[in-house]
Amino acid sequence: MFVLTKCELGKIFQKKIIYVALFLFLILSSINIYNSFQIYDYDLYSIPKDLQKPITENIFENKIKNINEGYIYGELTNSEKKSVNMYMAISDAKNNYDSLIIEKNSILEQLNTITNKSTFNYRNTKLQYEMFNKIPRPYIFNEQGWYEVVNYINQNGMLYVCILIILGISTAITSEYSTYMDSIIKSSKKGKKQFITAKIYASIIYTVIISLIFAAFNSIPYLMSLDNYGYNVPIQNIYDFIHSPYLLTIGQYLIVQFLVHLAGAIIFSLIVLLVSAICRSMLTSIFLSSSIWALPLVIEQYTYVEDKTPGIIDFSLTNIIKAAPLFRTYKTYNILGYPVLYPYLVIGIYIILVPLILYLVYYFFKNKHVQ
């Protein structure tokens, strides 16, 4: 099996289009990183050691009065820029703290109005309050740099990895049909099973490799330029996650984010492999695989109304590959009268579907009529 898997992995990496796309995407990533470092001097956003802690009224009142807001006009010295950035960090922390208190009080007020404690509404509101009540006070923190690290997978990372999966895997089995190798493979003793198993292993290994390449390439430059302050800061200090109920630090979220992204990418690669097993035409396989990935994005783009998207978007594989949409807000679903958190439900559904996807890959290849 090791030899077969190595052979199938070699077939994937023999495709020149993969290297062209990989080179192009790394160049685009380099440009984004370069532009970011040109815009921001991250040293000017550093927080002094004595202020690397949660906001308090005392810190806000005593420190804020010593920082001059009047630096917004004219050319600023580095010292003045640091003062402005410090003011913004303290002010943002205070505003986030006020918003958190208002949100918690609103949820508690709603909870107290529900008299029937056996309903889904009560259980859901109680869970929401318990989660928000555990969130610590916002830290004095500048998100510049950390935002780029946290948000990369949600944007370009998802795009690059999915395109490379389609380029590398969408013709993995279809190419055997087009060259009539499937008849030879099926006539061999172990061709119907071990052949497909090797392709599955190779697809998973390929997906892991490209996911690691992009995650490392787009994170390491920022992590090297930032000090250690940030790993232990609650994820709610990043603007996109202000309303997140999950008790995660930025460091913990980065690990969870990558694991969820990787799981979604692997599941997507298996779906692409299934499409390849169904289609005899390589162009059809590429088109269908691309549609499975792109259709939810198109629907989301053109049906976005009042911050609500259709259920098909909530349960699309694209959201798992992005990872961020799963953790931004409090969202649950009613399962037998009990609230189940959105990320747990959607990830669980796709994990349950994996055995079915694998079975169908074997089934369609085994029963595909040999021409």
Short mmCIF file of C-alpha atoms in Angstrom, two decimals:
data_model
loop_
_atom_site.label_atom_id
_atom_site.label_comp_id
_atom_site.label_asym_id
_atom_site.label_seq_id
_atom_site.Cartn_x
_atom_site.Cartn_y
_atom_site.Cartn_z
CA MET A 1 0.00 0.00 0.00
CA PHE A 2 2.88 2.36 0.76
CA VAL A 3 4.31 1.90 -2.73
CA LEU A 4 0.90 2.41 -4.35
CA THR A 5 0.24 5.55 -2.30
CA LYS A 6 3.68 6.93 -3.16
CA CYS A 7 2.98 6.26 -6.84
CA GLU A 8 -0.41 8.01 -6.72
CA LEU A 9 1.05 10.96 -4.85
CA GLY A 10 3.73 11.18 -7.52
CA LYS A 11 1.03 11.33 -10.20
CA ILE A 12 -0.51 14.34 -8.48
CA PHE A 13 2.77 16.21 -8.10
CA GLN A 14 3.75 15.48 -11.70
CA LYS A 15 1.12 17.95 -12.89
CA LYS A 16 2.91 21.13 -13.97
CA ILE A 17 -0.25 23.21 -13.49
CA ILE A 18 0.04 22.64 -9.74
CA TYR A 19 3.48 24.25 -9.61
CA VAL A 20 2.36 27.14 -11.80
CA ALA A 21 -0.64 27.79 -9.53
CA LEU A 22 1.42 27.30 -6.36
CA PHE A 23 4.06 29.76 -7.58
CA LEU A 24 1.42 32.31 -8.57
CA PHE A 25 -0.42 32.06 -5.25
CA LEU A 26 2.80 32.37 -3.24
CA ILE A 27 3.71 35.46 -5.26
CA LEU A 28 0.28 36.98 -4.55
CA SER A 29 0.66 36.13 -0.86
CA SER A 30 4.12 37.73 -0.83
CA ILE A 31 2.69 40.92 -2.35
CA ASN A 32 -0.04 41.05 0.32
CA ILE A 33 2.49 40.52 3.10
CA TYR A 34 4.84 43.14 1.65
CA ASN A 35 2.04 45.70 1.31
CA SER A 36 0.94 45.03 4.87
CA PHE A 37 4.43 45.64 6.23
CA GLN A 38 4.68 48.80 4.11
CA ILE A 39 1.45 50.15 5.59
CA TYR A 40 2.09 49.14 9.20
CA ASP A 41 5.21 49.43 11.27
CA TYR A 42 4.19 46.82 13.82
CA ASP A 43 6.69 48.10 16.39
CA LEU A 44 4.53 51.21 16.68
CA TYR A 45 1.55 49.08 17.70
CA SER A 46 3.28 47.25 20.54
CA ILE A 47 1.74 47.46 24.00
CA PRO A 48 4.01 48.22 26.99
CA LYS A 49 4.45 45.33 29.41
CA ASP A 50 2.65 47.11 32.23
CA LEU A 51 -0.49 47.45 30.10
CA GLN A 52 -0.59 43.92 28.70
CA LYS A 53 -3.66 42.99 30.73
CA PRO A 54 -7.47 43.29 30.72
CA ILE A 55 -8.99 46.75 30.72
CA THR A 56 -10.07 48.29 34.01
CA GLU A 57 -11.78 51.57 34.77
CA ASN A 58 -8.68 52.71 36.63
CA ILE A 59 -6.38 52.09 33.66
CA PHE A 60 -8.77 53.81 31.30
CA GLU A 61 -9.23 56.94 33.42
CA ASN A 62 -5.60 57.39 34.46
CA LYS A 63 -3.93 56.52 31.18
CA ILE A 64 -6.30 58.01 28.65
CA LYS A 65 -5.99 61.54 30.00
CA ASN A 66 -2.25 61.46 29.39
CA ILE A 67 -2.60 60.64 25.71
CA ASN A 68 -3.17 63.49 23.31
CA GLU A 69 -5.82 62.89 20.65
CA GLY A 70 -4.74 66.00 18.78
CA TYR A 71 -2.07 64.17 16.79
CA ILE A 72 -4.48 63.40 13.98
CA TYR A 73 -3.30 66.42 11.99
CA GLY A 74 0.05 66.86 10.30
CA GLU A 75 3.09 64.59 10.12
CA LEU A 76 3.53 62.45 13.20
CA THR A 77 6.74 61.40 14.86
CA ASN A 78 7.09 57.76 15.88
CA SER A 79 6.54 58.77 19.48
CA GLU A 80 3.31 60.52 18.54
CA LYS A 81 2.17 57.55 16.47
CA LYS A 82 2.73 55.28 19.46
CA SER A 83 0.63 57.62 21.59
CA VAL A 84 -2.22 57.63 19.08
CA ASN A 85 -2.08 53.85 18.75
CA MET A 86 -2.06 53.49 22.53
CA TYR A 87 -5.07 55.74 22.81
CA MET A 88 -6.93 53.68 20.21
CA ALA A 89 -6.04 50.39 21.96
CA ILE A 90 -7.29 51.62 25.33
CA SER A 91 -10.37 53.23 23.82
CA ASP A 92 -11.26 50.11 21.82
CA ALA A 93 -10.83 47.91 24.91
CA LYS A 94 -13.16 50.17 26.88
CA ASN A 95 -15.76 50.20 24.08
CA ASN A 96 -15.56 46.41 23.77
CA TYR A 97 -16.00 46.06 27.53
CA ASP A 98 -19.09 48.30 27.48
CA SER A 99 -20.56 46.29 24.58
CA LEU A 100 -19.91 43.01 26.40
CA ILE A 101 -21.68 44.24 29.55
CA ILE A 102 -24.66 45.47 27.52
CA GLU A 103 -24.90 42.16 25.66
CA LYS A 104 -24.69 40.08 28.84
CA ASN A 105 -27.34 42.20 30.58
CA SER A 106 -29.63 41.95 27.55
CA ILE A 107 -29.34 38.16 27.46
CA LEU A 108 -29.91 37.91 31.22
CA GLU A 109 -32.98 40.13 30.99
CA GLN A 110 -34.36 37.93 28.22
CA LEU A 111 -33.59 34.81 30.27
CA ASN A 112 -35.48 36.14 33.29
CA THR A 113 -38.60 36.73 31.22
CA ILE A 114 -38.89 33.05 30.21
CA THR A 115 -41.04 31.18 32.73
CA ASN A 116 -41.11 27.71 31.15
CA LYS A 117 -37.66 26.20 31.77
CA SER A 118 -38.33 23.07 29.74
CA THR A 119 -38.48 24.89 26.40
CA PHE A 120 -35.79 25.19 23.74
CA ASN A 121 -35.94 28.98 24.06
CA TYR A 122 -34.99 28.84 27.73
CA ARG A 123 -32.21 26.29 27.24
CA ASN A 124 -30.84 28.24 24.31
CA THR A 125 -30.87 31.60 26.11
CA LYS A 126 -29.35 30.04 29.24
CA LEU A 127 -26.52 28.51 27.23
CA GLN A 128 -25.93 31.82 25.51
CA TYR A 129 -25.72 33.67 28.83
CA GLU A 130 -23.41 31.06 30.36
CA MET A 131 -21.03 31.30 27.41
CA PHE A 132 -20.93 35.10 27.34
CA ASN A 133 -20.61 35.26 31.12
CA LYS A 134 -17.32 33.33 30.91
CA ILE A 135 -15.73 35.72 28.43
CA PRO A 136 -13.03 37.76 30.23
CA ARG A 137 -12.67 41.51 30.07
CA PRO A 138 -11.20 42.79 26.78
CA TYR A 139 -7.43 43.31 26.81
CA ILE A 140 -5.57 46.46 25.88
CA PHE A 141 -4.51 45.23 22.48
CA ASN A 142 -3.75 46.31 18.92
CA GLU A 143 -5.00 43.79 16.39
CA GLN A 144 -2.72 44.93 13.54
CA GLY A 145 -0.67 41.98 12.43
CA TRP A 146 -2.68 39.51 14.46
CA TYR A 147 -5.72 40.28 12.29
CA GLU A 148 -3.74 39.28 9.19
CA VAL A 149 -2.73 35.96 10.78
CA VAL A 150 -6.24 35.16 12.04
CA ASN A 151 -8.11 36.21 8.90
CA TYR A 152 -5.86 34.72 6.21
CA ILE A 153 -7.54 31.30 5.98
CA ASN A 154 -10.97 32.92 5.86
CA GLN A 155 -9.95 34.86 2.76
CA ASN A 156 -7.10 33.94 0.42
CA GLY A 157 -6.11 30.74 2.22
CA MET A 158 -9.43 29.07 1.50
CA LEU A 159 -9.31 30.22 -2.13
CA TYR A 160 -5.78 29.01 -2.84
CA VAL A 161 -6.13 25.63 -1.14
CA CYS A 162 -9.45 24.80 -2.82
CA ILE A 163 -8.16 25.71 -6.29
CA LEU A 164 -5.08 23.53 -5.80
CA ILE A 165 -7.26 20.64 -4.58
CA ILE A 166 -9.36 20.90 -7.74
CA LEU A 167 -6.27 21.10 -9.97
CA GLY A 168 -4.57 18.19 -8.24
CA ILE A 169 -7.39 15.75 -7.53
CA SER A 170 -10.34 16.39 -9.86
CA THR A 171 -8.84 14.23 -12.63
CA ALA A 172 -7.25 11.59 -10.36
CA ILE A 173 -9.68 8.83 -11.36
CA THR A 174 -11.14 10.40 -14.51
CA SER A 175 -7.69 10.28 -16.14
CA GLU A 176 -7.69 6.48 -15.70
CA TYR A 177 -10.96 6.32 -17.65
CA SER A 178 -9.68 8.53 -20.46
CA THR A 179 -6.53 6.42 -20.92
CA TYR A 180 -8.48 3.14 -20.54
CA MET A 181 -6.23 2.14 -17.67
CA ASP A 182 -9.30 1.37 -15.56
CA SER A 183 -9.86 -1.88 -17.49
CA ILE A 184 -6.33 -3.06 -16.65
CA ILE A 185 -6.65 -1.96 -13.03
CA LYS A 186 -10.00 -3.69 -12.54
CA SER A 187 -8.72 -6.91 -14.03
CA SER A 188 -5.88 -7.09 -11.50
CA LYS A 189 -6.29 -9.01 -8.24
CA LYS A 190 -6.41 -6.01 -5.92
CA GLY A 191 -7.11 -3.26 -8.41
CA LYS A 192 -10.67 -2.50 -7.39
CA LYS A 193 -9.89 -1.74 -3.75
CA GLN A 194 -6.23 -1.02 -3.05
CA PHE A 195 -5.99 1.24 -6.10
CA ILE A 196 -8.76 3.51 -4.78
CA THR A 197 -7.43 3.33 -1.22
CA ALA A 198 -4.04 4.56 -2.45
CA LYS A 199 -5.71 7.45 -4.29
CA ILE A 200 -7.60 8.40 -1.12
CA TYR A 201 -4.42 8.37 0.96
CA ALA A 202 -2.57 10.36 -1.70
CA SER A 203 -5.37 12.96 -1.89
CA ILE A 204 -5.36 13.43 1.88
CA ILE A 205 -1.55 13.73 2.05
CA TYR A 206 -1.56 16.23 -0.84
CA THR A 207 -4.24 18.32 0.88
CA VAL A 208 -2.33 18.36 4.17
CA ILE A 209 0.88 19.43 2.41
CA ILE A 210 -0.61 22.38 0.53
CA SER A 211 -2.61 23.51 3.59
CA LEU A 212 0.55 23.53 5.71
CA ILE A 213 2.51 25.39 3.02
CA PHE A 214 0.06 28.28 2.83
CA ALA A 215 -0.61 28.45 6.57
CA ALA A 216 3.11 28.62 7.35
CA PHE A 217 4.00 30.98 4.49
CA ASN A 218 1.34 33.51 5.45
CA SER A 219 1.70 33.32 9.23
CA ILE A 220 5.42 33.10 9.99
CA PRO A 221 6.36 36.62 8.73
CA TYR A 222 3.75 38.22 10.99
CA LEU A 223 4.47 36.00 13.98
CA MET A 224 8.17 36.84 13.71
CA SER A 225 7.45 40.56 13.67
CA LEU A 226 5.03 40.50 16.61
CA ASP A 227 6.01 40.02 20.24
CA ASN A 228 4.57 37.21 22.33
CA TYR A 229 1.75 39.43 23.52
CA GLY A 230 -1.33 38.26 21.64
CA TYR A 231 -1.28 34.50 22.01
CA ASN A 232 -3.02 34.74 25.38
CA VAL A 233 -5.45 37.52 24.41
CA PRO A 234 -9.15 36.51 24.01
CA ILE A 235 -10.25 36.14 20.38
CA GLN A 236 -12.94 38.77 21.05
CA ASN A 237 -10.19 41.41 20.82
CA ILE A 238 -10.05 40.80 17.05
CA TYR A 239 -12.71 43.00 15.43
CA ASP A 240 -14.38 40.21 13.44
CA PHE A 241 -14.88 38.17 16.62
CA ILE A 242 -16.24 40.85 18.96
CA HIS A 243 -19.54 38.94 19.26
CA SER A 244 -18.03 35.47 19.47
CA PRO A 245 -19.18 33.49 22.54
CA TYR A 246 -16.28 31.04 22.45
CA LEU A 247 -13.75 31.07 25.26
CA LEU A 248 -10.61 30.98 23.11
CA THR A 249 -7.40 32.94 23.16
CA ILE A 250 -5.94 34.01 19.81
CA GLY A 251 -3.29 31.29 20.10
CA GLN A 252 -5.91 28.62 20.81
CA TYR A 253 -8.12 29.89 18.00
CA LEU A 254 -5.27 29.69 15.47
CA ILE A 255 -4.84 25.99 16.29
CA VAL A 256 -8.60 25.30 16.19
CA GLN A 257 -8.96 27.34 13.01
CA PHE A 258 -6.27 25.40 11.17
CA LEU A 259 -7.60 22.02 12.31
CA VAL A 260 -11.15 22.91 11.21
CA HIS A 261 -9.84 24.33 7.92
CA LEU A 262 -7.77 21.18 7.34
CA ALA A 263 -10.72 18.90 8.13
CA GLY A 264 -12.90 20.84 5.68
CA ALA A 265 -10.19 20.77 3.01
CA ILE A 266 -9.74 16.99 3.39
CA ILE A 267 -13.50 16.39 3.16
CA PHE A 268 -13.59 18.61 0.07
CA SER A 269 -10.73 16.63 -1.49
CA LEU A 270 -12.71 13.40 -0.92
CA ILE A 271 -15.78 14.95 -2.55
CA VAL A 272 -13.64 16.01 -5.52
CA LEU A 273 -12.31 12.45 -5.71
CA LEU A 274 -15.91 11.18 -5.71
CA VAL A 275 -16.77 13.49 -8.60
CA SER A 276 -13.70 12.20 -10.43
CA ALA A 277 -14.91 8.63 -9.91
CA ILE A 278 -18.32 9.49 -11.37
CA CYS A 279 -17.19 11.49 -14.42
CA ARG A 280 -15.49 10.13 -17.52
CA SER A 281 -14.69 13.57 -18.89
CA MET A 282 -11.86 15.46 -17.17
CA LEU A 283 -13.41 18.81 -18.08
CA THR A 284 -16.74 17.73 -16.57
CA SER A 285 -15.00 16.62 -13.39
CA ILE A 286 -13.14 19.93 -13.07
CA PHE A 287 -16.33 21.91 -13.75
CA LEU A 288 -18.46 20.00 -11.24
CA SER A 289 -15.76 20.13 -8.55
CA SER A 290 -15.38 23.86 -9.07
CA SER A 291 -19.15 24.34 -8.90
CA ILE A 292 -19.43 22.46 -5.59
CA TRP A 293 -16.87 24.86 -4.13
CA ALA A 294 -17.93 28.10 -5.82
CA LEU A 295 -21.73 27.84 -5.77
CA PRO A 296 -22.14 28.58 -2.03
CA LEU A 297 -19.86 31.63 -2.43
CA VAL A 298 -21.96 32.92 -5.34
CA ILE A 299 -25.22 32.34 -3.45
CA GLU A 300 -23.81 34.12 -0.40
CA GLN A 301 -22.62 37.05 -2.51
CA TYR A 302 -25.94 37.64 -4.26
CA THR A 303 -28.47 36.72 -1.56
CA TYR A 304 -26.92 38.50 1.42
CA VAL A 305 -29.73 40.36 3.22
CA GLU A 306 -29.58 42.03 6.64
CA ASP A 307 -26.67 39.93 7.84
CA LYS A 308 -28.60 36.71 7.23
CA THR A 309 -27.72 34.06 4.69
CA PRO A 310 -29.72 31.04 3.57
CA GLY A 311 -29.39 27.76 5.43
CA ILE A 312 -27.55 26.28 2.46
CA ILE A 313 -24.67 28.65 3.23
CA ASP A 314 -24.62 27.75 6.93
CA PHE A 315 -24.19 24.09 6.05
CA SER A 316 -21.93 24.50 3.05
CA LEU A 317 -18.50 22.91 3.15
CA THR A 318 -17.08 26.31 2.20
CA ASN A 319 -17.85 27.64 5.67
CA ILE A 320 -15.87 24.83 7.29
CA ILE A 321 -12.89 25.45 5.01
CA LYS A 322 -13.06 29.15 5.91
CA ALA A 323 -13.43 28.23 9.62
CA ALA A 324 -14.08 31.80 10.77
CA PRO A 325 -17.87 31.89 10.03
CA LEU A 326 -18.34 29.04 12.50
CA PHE A 327 -16.98 31.01 15.46
CA ARG A 328 -17.96 34.65 14.87
CA THR A 329 -21.36 34.69 16.57
CA TYR A 330 -23.59 32.68 18.85
CA LYS A 331 -25.65 30.37 16.67
CA THR A 332 -27.44 27.15 17.63
CA TYR A 333 -29.93 24.71 16.13
CA ASN A 334 -32.85 23.01 17.80
CA ILE A 335 -32.14 19.28 18.02
CA LEU A 336 -34.89 17.47 19.93
CA GLY A 337 -35.53 20.54 22.05
CA TYR A 338 -31.88 21.14 22.96
CA PRO A 339 -29.54 23.78 21.50
CA VAL A 340 -26.57 22.44 19.55
CA LEU A 341 -23.85 24.93 18.73
CA TYR A 342 -23.45 25.65 15.03
CA PRO A 343 -19.79 24.57 14.62
CA TYR A 344 -20.37 21.30 16.48
CA LEU A 345 -23.40 20.47 14.35
CA VAL A 346 -22.01 21.33 10.92
CA ILE A 347 -18.62 19.68 11.53
CA GLY A 348 -20.35 16.62 12.99
CA ILE A 349 -22.62 16.28 9.96
CA TYR A 350 -19.71 16.28 7.53
CA ILE A 351 -17.67 13.85 9.61
CA ILE A 352 -20.66 11.48 9.59
CA LEU A 353 -20.84 11.88 5.80
CA VAL A 354 -17.18 10.88 5.28
CA PRO A 355 -17.84 7.09 5.36
CA LEU A 356 -20.67 7.57 2.84
CA ILE A 357 -18.40 9.60 0.54
CA LEU A 358 -15.69 6.93 0.74
CA TYR A 359 -18.19 4.15 0.06
CA LEU A 360 -19.47 5.98 -3.02
CA VAL A 361 -15.93 6.48 -4.34
CA TYR A 362 -15.32 2.72 -4.17
CA TYR A 363 -18.78 1.94 -5.51
CA PHE A 364 -18.66 4.17 -8.61
CA PHE A 365 -15.18 3.08 -9.61
CA LYS A 366 -15.95 -0.59 -9.07
CA ASN A 367 -19.22 -0.47 -10.99
CA LYS A 368 -18.18 1.94 -13.71
CA HIS A 369 -18.65 0.22 -17.08
CA VAL A 370 -15.31 -0.43 -18.76
CA GLN A 371 -15.19 0.97 -22.29
#
